[in-house]
Short mmCIF file of C-alpha atoms in Angstrom, two decimals:
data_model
loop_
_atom_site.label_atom_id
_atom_site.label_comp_id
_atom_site.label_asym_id
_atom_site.label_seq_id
_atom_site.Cartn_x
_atom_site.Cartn_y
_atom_site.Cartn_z
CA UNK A 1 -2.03 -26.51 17.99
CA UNK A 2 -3.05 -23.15 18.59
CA UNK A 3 -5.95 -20.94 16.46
CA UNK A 4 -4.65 -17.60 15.49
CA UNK A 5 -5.99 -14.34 13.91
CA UNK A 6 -3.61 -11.97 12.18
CA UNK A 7 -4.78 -7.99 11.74
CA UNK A 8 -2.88 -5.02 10.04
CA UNK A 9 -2.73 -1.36 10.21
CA UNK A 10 -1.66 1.12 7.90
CA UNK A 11 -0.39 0.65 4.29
CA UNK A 12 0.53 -2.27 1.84
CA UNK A 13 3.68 -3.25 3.61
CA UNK A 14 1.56 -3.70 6.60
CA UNK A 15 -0.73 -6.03 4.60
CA UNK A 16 2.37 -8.27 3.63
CA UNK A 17 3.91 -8.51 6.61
CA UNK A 18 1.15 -9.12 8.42
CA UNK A 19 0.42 -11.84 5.76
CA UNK A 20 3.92 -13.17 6.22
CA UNK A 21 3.41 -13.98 9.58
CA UNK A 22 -0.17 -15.82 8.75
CA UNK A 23 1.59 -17.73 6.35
CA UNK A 24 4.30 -18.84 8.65
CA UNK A 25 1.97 -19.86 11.32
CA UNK A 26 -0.03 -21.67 8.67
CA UNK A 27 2.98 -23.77 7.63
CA UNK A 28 3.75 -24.27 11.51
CA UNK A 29 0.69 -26.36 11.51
CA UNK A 30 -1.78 -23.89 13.46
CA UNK A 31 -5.28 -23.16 12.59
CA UNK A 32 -6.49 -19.96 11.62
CA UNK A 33 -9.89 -18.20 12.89
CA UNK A 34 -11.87 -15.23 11.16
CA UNK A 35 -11.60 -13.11 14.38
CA UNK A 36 -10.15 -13.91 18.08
CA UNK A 37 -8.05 -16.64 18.61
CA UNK A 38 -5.87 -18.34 21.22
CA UNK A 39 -2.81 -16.31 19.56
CA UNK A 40 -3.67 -12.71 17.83
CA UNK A 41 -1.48 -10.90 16.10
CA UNK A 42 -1.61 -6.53 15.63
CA UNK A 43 0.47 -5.38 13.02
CA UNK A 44 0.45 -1.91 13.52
CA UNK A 45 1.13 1.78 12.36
CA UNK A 46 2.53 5.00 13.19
CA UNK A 47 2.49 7.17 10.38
CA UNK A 48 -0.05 9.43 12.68
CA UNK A 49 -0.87 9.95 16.06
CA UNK A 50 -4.49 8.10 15.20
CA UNK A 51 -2.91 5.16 13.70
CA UNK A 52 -0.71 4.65 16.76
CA UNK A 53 -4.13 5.32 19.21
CA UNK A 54 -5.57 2.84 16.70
CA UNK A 55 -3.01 0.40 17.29
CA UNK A 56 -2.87 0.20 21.05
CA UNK A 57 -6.44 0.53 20.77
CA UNK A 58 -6.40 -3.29 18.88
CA UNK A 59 -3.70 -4.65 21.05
CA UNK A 60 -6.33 -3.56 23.96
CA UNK A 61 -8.62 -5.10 22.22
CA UNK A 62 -6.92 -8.59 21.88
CA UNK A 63 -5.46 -8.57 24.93
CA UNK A 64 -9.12 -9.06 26.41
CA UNK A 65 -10.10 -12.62 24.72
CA UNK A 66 -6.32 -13.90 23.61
CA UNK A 67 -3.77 -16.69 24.85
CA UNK A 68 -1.15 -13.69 23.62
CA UNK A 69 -1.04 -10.76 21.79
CA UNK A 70 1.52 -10.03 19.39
CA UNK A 71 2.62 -6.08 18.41
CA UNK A 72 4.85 -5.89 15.43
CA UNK A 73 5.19 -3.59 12.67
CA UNK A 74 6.05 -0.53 13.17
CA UNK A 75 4.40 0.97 16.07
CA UNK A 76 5.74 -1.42 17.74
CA UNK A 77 9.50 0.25 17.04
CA UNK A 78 8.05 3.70 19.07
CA UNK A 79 9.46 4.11 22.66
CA UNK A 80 6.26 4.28 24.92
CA UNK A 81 4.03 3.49 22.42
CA UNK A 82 2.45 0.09 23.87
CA UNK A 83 3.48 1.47 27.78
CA UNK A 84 1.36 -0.02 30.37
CA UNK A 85 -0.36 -3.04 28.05
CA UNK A 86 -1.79 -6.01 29.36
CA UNK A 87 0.56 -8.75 30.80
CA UNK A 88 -0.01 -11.03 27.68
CA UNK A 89 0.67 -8.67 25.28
CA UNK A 90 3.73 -8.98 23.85
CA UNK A 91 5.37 -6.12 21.71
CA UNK A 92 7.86 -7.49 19.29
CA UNK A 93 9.51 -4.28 18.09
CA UNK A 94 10.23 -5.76 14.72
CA UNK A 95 8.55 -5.29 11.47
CA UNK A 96 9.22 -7.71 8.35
CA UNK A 97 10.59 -11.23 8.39
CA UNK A 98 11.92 -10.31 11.92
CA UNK A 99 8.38 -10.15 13.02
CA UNK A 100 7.90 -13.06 11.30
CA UNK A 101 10.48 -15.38 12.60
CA UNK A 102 10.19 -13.74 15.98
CA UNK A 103 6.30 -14.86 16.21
CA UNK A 104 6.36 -18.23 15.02
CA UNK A 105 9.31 -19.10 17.03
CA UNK A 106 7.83 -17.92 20.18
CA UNK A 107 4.51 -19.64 19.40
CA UNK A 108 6.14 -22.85 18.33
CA UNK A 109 5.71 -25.26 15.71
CA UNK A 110 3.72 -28.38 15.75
CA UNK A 111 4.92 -29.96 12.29
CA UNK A 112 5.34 -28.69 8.88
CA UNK A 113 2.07 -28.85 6.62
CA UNK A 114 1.40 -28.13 3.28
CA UNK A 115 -1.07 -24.84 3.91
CA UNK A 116 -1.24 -23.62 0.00
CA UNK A 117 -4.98 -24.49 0.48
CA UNK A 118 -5.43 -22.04 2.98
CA UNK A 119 -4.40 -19.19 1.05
CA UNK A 120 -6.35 -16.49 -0.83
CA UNK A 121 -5.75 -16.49 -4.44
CA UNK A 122 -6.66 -13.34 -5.73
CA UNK A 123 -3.69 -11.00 -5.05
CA UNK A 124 -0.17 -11.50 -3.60
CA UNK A 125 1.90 -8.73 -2.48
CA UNK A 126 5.62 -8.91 -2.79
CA UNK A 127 7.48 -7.28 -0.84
CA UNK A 128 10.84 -6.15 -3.21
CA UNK A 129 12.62 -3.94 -1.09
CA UNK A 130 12.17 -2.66 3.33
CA UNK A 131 13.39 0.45 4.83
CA UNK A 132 14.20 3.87 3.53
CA UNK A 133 17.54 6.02 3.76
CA UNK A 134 15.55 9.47 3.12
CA UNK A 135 14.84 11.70 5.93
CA UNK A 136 11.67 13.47 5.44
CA UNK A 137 10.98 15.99 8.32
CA UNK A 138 8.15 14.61 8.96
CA UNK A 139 8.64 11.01 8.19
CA UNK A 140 9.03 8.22 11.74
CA UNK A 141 9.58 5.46 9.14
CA UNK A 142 13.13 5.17 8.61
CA UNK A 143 13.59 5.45 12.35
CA UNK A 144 11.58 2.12 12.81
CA UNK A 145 12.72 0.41 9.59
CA UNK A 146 15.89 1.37 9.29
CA UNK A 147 17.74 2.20 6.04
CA UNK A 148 16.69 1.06 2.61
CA UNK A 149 17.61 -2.86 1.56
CA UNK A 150 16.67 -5.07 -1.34
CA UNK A 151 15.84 -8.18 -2.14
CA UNK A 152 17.80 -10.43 -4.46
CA UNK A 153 16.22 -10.20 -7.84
CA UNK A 154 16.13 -14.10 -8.07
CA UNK A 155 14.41 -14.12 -4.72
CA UNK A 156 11.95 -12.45 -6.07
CA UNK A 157 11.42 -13.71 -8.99
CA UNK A 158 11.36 -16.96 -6.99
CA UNK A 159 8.43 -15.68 -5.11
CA UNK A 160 6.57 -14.67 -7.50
CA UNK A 161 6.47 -18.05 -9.57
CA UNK A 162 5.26 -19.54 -6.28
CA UNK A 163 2.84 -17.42 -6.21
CA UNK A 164 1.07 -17.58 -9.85
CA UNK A 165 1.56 -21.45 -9.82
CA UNK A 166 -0.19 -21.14 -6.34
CA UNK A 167 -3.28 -19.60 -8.34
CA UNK A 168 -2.42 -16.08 -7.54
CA UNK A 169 -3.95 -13.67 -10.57
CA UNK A 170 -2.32 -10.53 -9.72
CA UNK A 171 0.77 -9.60 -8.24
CA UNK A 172 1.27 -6.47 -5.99
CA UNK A 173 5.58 -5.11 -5.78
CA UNK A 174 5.52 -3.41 -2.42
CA UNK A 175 7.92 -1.85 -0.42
CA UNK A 176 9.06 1.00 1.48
CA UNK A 177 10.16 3.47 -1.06
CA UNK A 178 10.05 0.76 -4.31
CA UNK A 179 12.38 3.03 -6.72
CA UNK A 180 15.20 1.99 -4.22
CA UNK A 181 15.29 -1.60 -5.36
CA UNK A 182 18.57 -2.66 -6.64
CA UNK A 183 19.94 -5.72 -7.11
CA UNK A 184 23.52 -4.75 -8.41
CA UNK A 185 25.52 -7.99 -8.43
CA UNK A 186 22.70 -9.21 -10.66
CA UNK A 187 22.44 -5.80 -12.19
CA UNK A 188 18.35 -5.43 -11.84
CA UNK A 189 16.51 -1.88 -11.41
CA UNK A 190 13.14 -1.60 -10.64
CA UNK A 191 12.51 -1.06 -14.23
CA UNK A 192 14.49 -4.91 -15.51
CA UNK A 193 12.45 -6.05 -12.12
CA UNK A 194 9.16 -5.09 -13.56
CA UNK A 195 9.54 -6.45 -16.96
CA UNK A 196 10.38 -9.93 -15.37
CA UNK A 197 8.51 -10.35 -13.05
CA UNK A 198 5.60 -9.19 -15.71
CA UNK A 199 7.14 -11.91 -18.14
CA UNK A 200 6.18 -14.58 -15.32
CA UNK A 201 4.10 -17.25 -17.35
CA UNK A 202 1.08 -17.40 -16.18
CA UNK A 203 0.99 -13.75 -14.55
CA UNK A 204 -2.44 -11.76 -15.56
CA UNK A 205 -1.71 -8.61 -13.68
CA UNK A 206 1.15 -6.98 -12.25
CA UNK A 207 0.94 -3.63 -10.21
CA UNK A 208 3.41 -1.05 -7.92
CA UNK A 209 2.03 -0.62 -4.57
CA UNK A 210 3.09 2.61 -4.63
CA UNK A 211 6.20 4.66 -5.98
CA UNK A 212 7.95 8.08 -5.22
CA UNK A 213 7.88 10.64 -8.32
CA UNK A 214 11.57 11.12 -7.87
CA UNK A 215 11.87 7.36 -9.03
CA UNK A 216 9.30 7.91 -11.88
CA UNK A 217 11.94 8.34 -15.13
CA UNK A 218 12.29 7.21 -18.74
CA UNK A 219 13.49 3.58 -18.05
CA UNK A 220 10.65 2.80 -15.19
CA UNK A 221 8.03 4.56 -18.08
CA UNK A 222 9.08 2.56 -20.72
CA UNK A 223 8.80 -0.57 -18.63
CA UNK A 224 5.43 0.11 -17.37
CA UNK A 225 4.02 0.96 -21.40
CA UNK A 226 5.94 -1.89 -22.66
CA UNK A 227 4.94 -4.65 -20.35
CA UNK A 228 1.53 -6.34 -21.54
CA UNK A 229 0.90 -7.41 -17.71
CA UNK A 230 1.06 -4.32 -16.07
CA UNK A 231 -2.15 -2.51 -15.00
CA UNK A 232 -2.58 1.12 -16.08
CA UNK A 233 -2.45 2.28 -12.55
CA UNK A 234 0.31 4.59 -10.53
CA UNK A 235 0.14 5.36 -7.20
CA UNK A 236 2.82 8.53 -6.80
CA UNK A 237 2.62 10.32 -3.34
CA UNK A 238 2.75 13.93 -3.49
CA UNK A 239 2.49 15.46 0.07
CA UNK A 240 2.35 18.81 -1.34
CA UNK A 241 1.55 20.93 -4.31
CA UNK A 242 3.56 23.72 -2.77
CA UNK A 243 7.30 23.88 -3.29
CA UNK A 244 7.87 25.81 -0.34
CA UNK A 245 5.85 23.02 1.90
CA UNK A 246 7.63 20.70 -0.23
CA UNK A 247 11.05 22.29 0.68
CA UNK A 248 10.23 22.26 4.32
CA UNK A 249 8.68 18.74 4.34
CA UNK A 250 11.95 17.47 3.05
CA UNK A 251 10.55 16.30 -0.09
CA UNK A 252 13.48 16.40 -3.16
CA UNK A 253 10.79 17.47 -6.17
CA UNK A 254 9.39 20.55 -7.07
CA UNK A 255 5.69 20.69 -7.90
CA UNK A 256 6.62 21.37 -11.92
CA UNK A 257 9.05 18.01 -11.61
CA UNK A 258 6.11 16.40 -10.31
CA UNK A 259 3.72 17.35 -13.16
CA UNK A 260 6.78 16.45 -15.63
CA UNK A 261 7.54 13.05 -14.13
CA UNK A 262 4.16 11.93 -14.64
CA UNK A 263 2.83 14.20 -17.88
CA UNK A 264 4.12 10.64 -20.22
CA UNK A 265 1.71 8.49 -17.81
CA UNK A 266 -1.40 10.80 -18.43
CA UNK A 267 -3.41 7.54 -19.20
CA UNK A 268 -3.11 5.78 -16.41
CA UNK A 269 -5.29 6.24 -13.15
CA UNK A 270 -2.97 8.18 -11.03
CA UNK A 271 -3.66 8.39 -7.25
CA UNK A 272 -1.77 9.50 -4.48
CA UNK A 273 -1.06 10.85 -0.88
CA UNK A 274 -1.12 14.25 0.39
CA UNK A 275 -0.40 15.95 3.65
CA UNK A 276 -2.71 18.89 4.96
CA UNK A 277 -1.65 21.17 7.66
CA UNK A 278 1.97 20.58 7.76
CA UNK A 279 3.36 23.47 9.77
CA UNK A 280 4.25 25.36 6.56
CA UNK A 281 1.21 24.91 4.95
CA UNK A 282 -0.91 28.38 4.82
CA UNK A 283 -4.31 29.02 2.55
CA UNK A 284 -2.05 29.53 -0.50
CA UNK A 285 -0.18 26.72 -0.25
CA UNK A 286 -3.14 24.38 0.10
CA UNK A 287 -4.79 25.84 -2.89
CA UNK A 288 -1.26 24.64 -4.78
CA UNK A 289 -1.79 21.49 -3.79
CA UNK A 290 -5.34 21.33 -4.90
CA UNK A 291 -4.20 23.39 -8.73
CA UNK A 292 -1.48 20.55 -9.05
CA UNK A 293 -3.91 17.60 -8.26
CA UNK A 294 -6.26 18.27 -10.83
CA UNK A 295 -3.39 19.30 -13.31
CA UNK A 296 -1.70 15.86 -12.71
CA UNK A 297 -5.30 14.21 -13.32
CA UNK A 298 -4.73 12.72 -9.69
CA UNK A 299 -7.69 10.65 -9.06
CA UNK A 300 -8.27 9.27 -5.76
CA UNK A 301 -6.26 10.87 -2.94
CA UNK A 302 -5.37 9.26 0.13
CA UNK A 303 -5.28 12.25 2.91
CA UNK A 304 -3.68 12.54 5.79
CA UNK A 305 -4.05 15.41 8.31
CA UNK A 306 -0.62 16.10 9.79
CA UNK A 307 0.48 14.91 12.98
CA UNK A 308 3.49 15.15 14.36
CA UNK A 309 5.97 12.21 15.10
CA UNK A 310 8.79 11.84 17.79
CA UNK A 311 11.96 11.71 16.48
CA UNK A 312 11.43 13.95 13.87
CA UNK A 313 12.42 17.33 12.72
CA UNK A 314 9.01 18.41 13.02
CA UNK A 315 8.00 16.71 16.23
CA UNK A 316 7.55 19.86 18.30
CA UNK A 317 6.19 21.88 15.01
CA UNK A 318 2.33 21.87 15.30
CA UNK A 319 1.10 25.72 14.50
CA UNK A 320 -2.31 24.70 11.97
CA UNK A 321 -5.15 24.47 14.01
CA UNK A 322 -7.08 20.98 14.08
CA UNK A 323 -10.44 22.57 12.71
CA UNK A 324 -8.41 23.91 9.71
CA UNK A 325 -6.81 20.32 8.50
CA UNK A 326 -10.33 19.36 8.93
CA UNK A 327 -11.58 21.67 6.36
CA UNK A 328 -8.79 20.74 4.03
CA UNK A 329 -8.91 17.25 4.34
CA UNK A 330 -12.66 17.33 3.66
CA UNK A 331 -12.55 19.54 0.58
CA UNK A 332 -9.59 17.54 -1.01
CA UNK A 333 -11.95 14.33 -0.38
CA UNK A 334 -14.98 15.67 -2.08
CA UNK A 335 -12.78 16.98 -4.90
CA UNK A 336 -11.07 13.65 -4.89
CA UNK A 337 -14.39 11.96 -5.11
CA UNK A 338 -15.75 14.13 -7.56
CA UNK A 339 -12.36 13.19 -10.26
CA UNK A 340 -13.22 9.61 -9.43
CA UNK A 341 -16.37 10.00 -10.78
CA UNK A 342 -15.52 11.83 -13.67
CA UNK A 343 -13.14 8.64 -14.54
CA UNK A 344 -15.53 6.19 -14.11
CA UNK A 345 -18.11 8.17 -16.39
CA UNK A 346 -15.74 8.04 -19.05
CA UNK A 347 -15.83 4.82 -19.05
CA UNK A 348 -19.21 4.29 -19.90
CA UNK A 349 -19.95 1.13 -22.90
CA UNK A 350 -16.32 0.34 -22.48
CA UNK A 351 -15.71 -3.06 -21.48
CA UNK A 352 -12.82 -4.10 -19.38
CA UNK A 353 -11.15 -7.18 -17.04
CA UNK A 354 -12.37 -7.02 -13.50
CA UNK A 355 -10.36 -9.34 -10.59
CA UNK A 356 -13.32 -10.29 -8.74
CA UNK A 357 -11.91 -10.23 -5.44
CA UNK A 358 -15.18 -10.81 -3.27
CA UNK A 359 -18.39 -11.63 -4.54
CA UNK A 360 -19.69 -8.83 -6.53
CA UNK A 361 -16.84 -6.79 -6.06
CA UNK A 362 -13.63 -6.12 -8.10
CA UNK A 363 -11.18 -3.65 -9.92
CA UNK A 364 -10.21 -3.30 -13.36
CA UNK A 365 -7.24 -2.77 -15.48
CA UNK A 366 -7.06 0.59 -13.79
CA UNK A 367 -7.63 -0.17 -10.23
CA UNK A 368 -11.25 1.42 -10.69
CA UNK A 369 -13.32 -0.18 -8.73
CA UNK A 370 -16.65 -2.39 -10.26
CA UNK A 371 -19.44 -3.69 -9.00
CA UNK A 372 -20.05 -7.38 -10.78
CA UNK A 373 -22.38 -10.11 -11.03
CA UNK A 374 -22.97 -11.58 -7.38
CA UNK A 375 -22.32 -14.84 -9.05
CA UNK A 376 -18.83 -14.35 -10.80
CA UNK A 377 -16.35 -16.65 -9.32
CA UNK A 378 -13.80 -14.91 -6.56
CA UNK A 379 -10.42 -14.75 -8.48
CA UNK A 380 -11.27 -14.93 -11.30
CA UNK A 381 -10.97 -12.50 -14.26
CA UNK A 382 -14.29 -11.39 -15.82
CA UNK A 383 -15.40 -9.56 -19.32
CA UNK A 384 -17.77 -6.96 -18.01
CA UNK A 385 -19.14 -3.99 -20.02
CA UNK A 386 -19.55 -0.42 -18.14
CA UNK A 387 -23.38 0.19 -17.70
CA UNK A 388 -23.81 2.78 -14.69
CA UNK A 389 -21.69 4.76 -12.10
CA UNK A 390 -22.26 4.28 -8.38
CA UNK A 391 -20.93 6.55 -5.79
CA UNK A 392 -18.36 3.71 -4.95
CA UNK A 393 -17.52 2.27 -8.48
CA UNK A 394 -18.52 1.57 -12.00
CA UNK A 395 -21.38 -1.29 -12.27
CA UNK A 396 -20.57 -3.67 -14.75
CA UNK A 397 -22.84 -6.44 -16.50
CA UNK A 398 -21.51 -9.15 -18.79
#
């Protein structure tokens, strides 16, 4: 029996492979530990040059108290990335179930166990759909995932009956680039998917890890107003409020399609991703980006300052100066902070559902975050009435 520790880097997918892996070890029979371990696993990113430094920088890390070191995710695809690492670290080069299989067969099995105890019950993410056969310019991804492929809709629907009967209160679809999810000898879209799996009895909460605008249209709308279990959250990347950025990114939207796709969804909290200094990207441009976020009602924005990636068209294409994304990225986080806010004001002597998801911690219908009652039971789903705003979330009392 060995004790393990599983870690992850980067974005939702990340979280559920790495969490694949932790289950598979579970069921192997292996014990796991908060931190360290005989066996460590890094599941890693490399959607930047920081979260690749950050993921050698972990392997380093666990190479220094570890048995072995496992790399997978995606880093672990890059050429070079992982050169000159410790003798027991071992860099998979697979992301998914590969990484999966590939870890707990080289670690071994020492009998099959029933390990649903060990599991956290708040949230499951499930993954729908891997890969993505889109070729942003400056997007590594599909060059370390390959192209897009789905899951069977009964697989998942499988999964996620597992899950609720396991105690799970919310389910998380994740994937790649979600809108591509077909299942077309069962003939599911995203849009059947979602009112299924939200028809799961059971189910309290169903959300979209994330989904491209392109993929926002009447069906998916309709699914996500009509289906009692989904939260009133959307997370849409936009990149770029510029359609000439957009154009040179790669990106197949305008900036008025963007506003358009998501006008019907003006309720929900919307949140997304942009990119500052891509090599196209001048003072005009950024202030675009900034005009179409608060036009969209974008709340929180997840910001990334460019950095190129090998292998892609814009690899070599580095021209904004490091000082300037700086700038950018801190006035889009202030004004991102400052919409947040604003939301959470609103809500003020409203009372809504929080998923207490650590003690006195949670997020409502919305994904706004709330601070709760120290006391209120982890996983569970508690009545709390808006009282005051924080500068990280709404505080709730009962």
């Amino acid at each position: 029996m060995a004790t393990f520790s599983t870690r992850f880097l980067g974005c939702k997918v990340s979280f559920a492979d790495a969490r694949a892996i932790r289950e598979r070890l579970l069921a192997d029979g292996h014990t796991e530990v908060a931190e360290g371990g005989d066996i460590q696993v890094v599941n890693t990113c490399c959607v930047t040059h920081e979260a690749v430094s950050k993921s050698r920088q972990a392997a380093a890390r666990a190479a220094r108290s570890a048995r072995s070191v496992y790399v997978t995710g995606c880093a672990s695809s890059l050429e070079g990335a992982f050169g000159g690492s410790a003798p027991n670290v071992v860099v998979t080069g697979r992301t998914g179930d590969e990484a999966a299989a590939f870890v707990a067969n080289d670690v071994g099995a020492i009998g099959c166990v029933n390990a649903d105890h060990r599991l956290d019950r708040v949230r499951a993410f499930v993954k729908i759909q891997d890969g993505c056969s889109f070729s942003c310019a400056f997007c590594v991804i599909p060059l370390v995932r390959g192209a897009t492929r789905s899951r069977t809709a009964d697989a998942v629907l499988s999964d996620v009956r597992r899950r609720v009967a396991q105690g799970h209160r919310e389910i998380v679809l994740t994937g790649i680039n979600l809108g591509c999810f077909r299942d077309r000898e069962a003939g599911y879209s995203l849009a059947r998917l979602v009112r299924e799996v939200g028809a799961t009895p059971g189910l309290e909460r169903l959300r979209l890890s994330s989904i491209e605008v392109n993929h926002v249209n009447d069906e998916l709308v309709r699914a996500l107003r009509e289906t009692p279990t989904v939260s009133r959250h959307l997370h849409v990347p936009l990149q770029s409020g510029d359609d000439r950025v957009l154009t040179a990114m790669g990106r197949r939207y305008t900036a008025a399609t963007y506003l358009r796709r998501l006008e019907p969804l003006a309720d929900f909290n919307l949140t997304a991703d942009v990119i500052v200094g891509f090599p196209a990207e001048d003072e005009a441009a950024f202030g675009s980006t900034r005009s179409v976020l608060a036009a969209a009602g974008v709340t929180k924005v997840h910001v990334f300052p460019y950095s190129p990636r090998p292998g892609t068209v814009t690899a070599a294409d580095d021209p904004v100066p490091a000082a300037v994304k700086k700038r950018r990225s801190a006035v889009l986080r202030e004004e991102s902070h400052e919409a947040c806010l604003q939301r959470w004001r609103s809500k003020l002597g409203t009372v809504d559902e929080v998923l207490v998801d650590r003690p006195g911690r949670g997020y409502g219908d919305d994904y706004s975050p709330w601070s709760v009652d120290p006391a209120a039971p982890v996983g569970e789903l508690v009545r709390v009435r808006a009282v005051g705003v924080e500068d990280d979330g709404i505080l709730g009392a009962a």
